[in-house]
Amino acid sequence: METTPKAPTTSNAPRTGGQVLVDQLVLHGVKQLFCVPGESYLAALDALHDAKVEVTICRQEGGATMMAEAQGKLTGQPGICFVTRGPGATNASAGIHIAHQDSTPLIVFVGQVARGMMEREAFQELDYGAVFGTMTKWTVQIDDAARIPELVSRAFHVATSGRPGPVVIALPEDMLTDMVTVPDARPYTVNEIHPGADAIAELKQRLEKAERPVVIVGGTRWDEAAVQNLVSFASHWQLPVYCSFRRQMLFPANHASYGGDLGLGVNPKLLARIRASDLVIVLGGRLSEIASQSYELFSIPEPQQAMVHIHADANELGRLYHAAQSINATPQPMAAALAGLGQPATAPRWAQHTQDAHAEYLAWSDPAKIQIPGDLQMGAVMGHLREVLPADTIFCNGAGNFATWVHRFWPFTTFASQLAPTSGSMGYGPPAGVGAKRLWPEREVVIFAGDGDFLMHGQEFATAIQYSLPIIVVLLDNAMYGTIRMHQEREYPGRVSGTELKNPDFAAYAKAFGGHGETVRTTQEFAPALARARASGLPSILHCFIDPEAITPTGTLSGIRKAAEDKQRK
């Protein structure tokens, strides 16, 4: 995002620290923020009373921070969250950690004890630098209200520059009531890093010499134009493109160059194609644990394939992989430069390879081919969702085996349509859905959740009710922490411990809050239940009962257990 800088205002009228703070948010373009109120920042809450900023009141600080993070993920602008000190701050840490691992711009304002009480372990006092130092790009405490414009401006620049991430700002409560006369800062600007002409020429030469090149796209700082430029580049050169874990909105699944995603439970044919490549262009991503298949897809530090690594943060280049070529550039100008290469001089040698990769993706992601134990067939459910939902539906999910149904079988074709934590944080779906619906109320928002996953932040369903946000939760109930149970059966077959759940009636749960609830036990019940939920205009939960045996789209618990027992006997 680029903003047009304005001259800073100079006010001769004294303002409270809280008013100065809110004025900075407005001038930096903040339209919405999320909070759980606390007495530690009452002066800021008072200043928000008359500000042109929509405040979403949330039910738990982790959910509030995830809502803000979701908006940061969708827009590229910092999500904004306010939480109180101590317990409020530690609750917020789940969302801060997501922003850190997902490279999402986020600014969390945290209340703090009065300056005169610090270092005495006062009520709910925390050393925020010590608590958040390893999961933020910057953590700072503002002790002088006159420095609010300076430090808040820096926070916006830090959160959005290089590899984006979270910033935590501590606000001593007495500082917020100090009266100061201070000019505002200028609105922040985001600086794009352009690739040099020599780097583009070298990359083109590598492409022209390659036999089986691939592109792996990931990371943040993308926008719709950058995605379209990447599509143009891939089309001109007929390149196979793979998306990193939970970054599928960065390339349309219906494009002839799309080969699938590097997530969990990857198509073995996809991995074989990448391993057989001779040139790997990594555009925007870090190739972290999941995308790199536990760091085994490419050798560290010297990949067997020639690698071109393109990243917005120079510190990520060479961190794990000694690439044949490293380019420090942000996705927007880099994608534009790649699109500017135009058509290659001769037809690419790898065109059939690209066609085959896309055909393999289509076969792998066809829900009609999937049969699981039980009366509710999730393959048919996903097929129905593909038929009736708009292409720009925003899908949200937390962590668990249930998410595979979305990642494998929903064809992401629209930018800014996916909210999923690469950090694998449970409970992300409900607050992310609220954040998305607050941002774009005209878009349909569907949340996939597991029974264990949903109740991590299920209380934010009340937030959806409060703001009349008709999100739809597809809640898959198999009465267990399924992912852990799967690993348990693989490592300790038959010894079930700590993974069983007894669940409430989630349809009744939805109705108790004032929403729409449906119980779905069979395939035939799903389509009419979904139609009623969409027509209700209310936040909705579809409580879908899944056979516990159906632990993955292609595997069963008993099958995993038997394989582990057979292995132990050998």
Coordinates of C-alpha atoms in Angstrom, one line a residue, residues 21-34 48 51-54 71 77-82 107 109 152 156 188:
L21 CA -2.5 8.2 20.0
V22 CA -5.9 8.0 18.4
D23 CA -5.2 11.0 16.1
Q24 CA -2.1 9.1 14.9
L25 CA -4.2 6.0 14.0
V26 CA -6.6 8.1 12.0
L27 CA -3.9 9.9 10.0
H28 CA -2.2 6.5 9.3
G29 CA -5.4 5.4 7.7
V30 CA -6.9 3.1 10.3
K31 CA -10.6 2.5 9.8
Q32 CA -11.2 -0.4 12.1
L33 CA -9.7 -1.8 15.3
F34 CA -10.4 -4.7 17.6
L48 CA -12.0 6.6 20.3
A51 CA -13.0 9.1 16.3
K52 CA -13.9 7.9 12.8
V53 CA -12.7 4.4 13.6
E54 CA -14.9 1.4 13.9
Q71 CA -7.4 -8.0 8.3
Q77 CA -2.1 -2.8 6.1
P78 CA -1.4 -3.3 9.8
G79 CA -4.3 -4.9 11.7
I80 CA -4.9 -2.9 14.9
C81 CA -5.7 -4.4 18.3
F82 CA -6.0 -2.9 21.8
I107 CA 0.2 -3.5 15.8
F109 CA -1.4 -1.7 21.8
V152 CA 3.6 5.1 16.4
F156 CA 3.6 1.3 11.1
Y188 CA 3.3 6.1 6.8

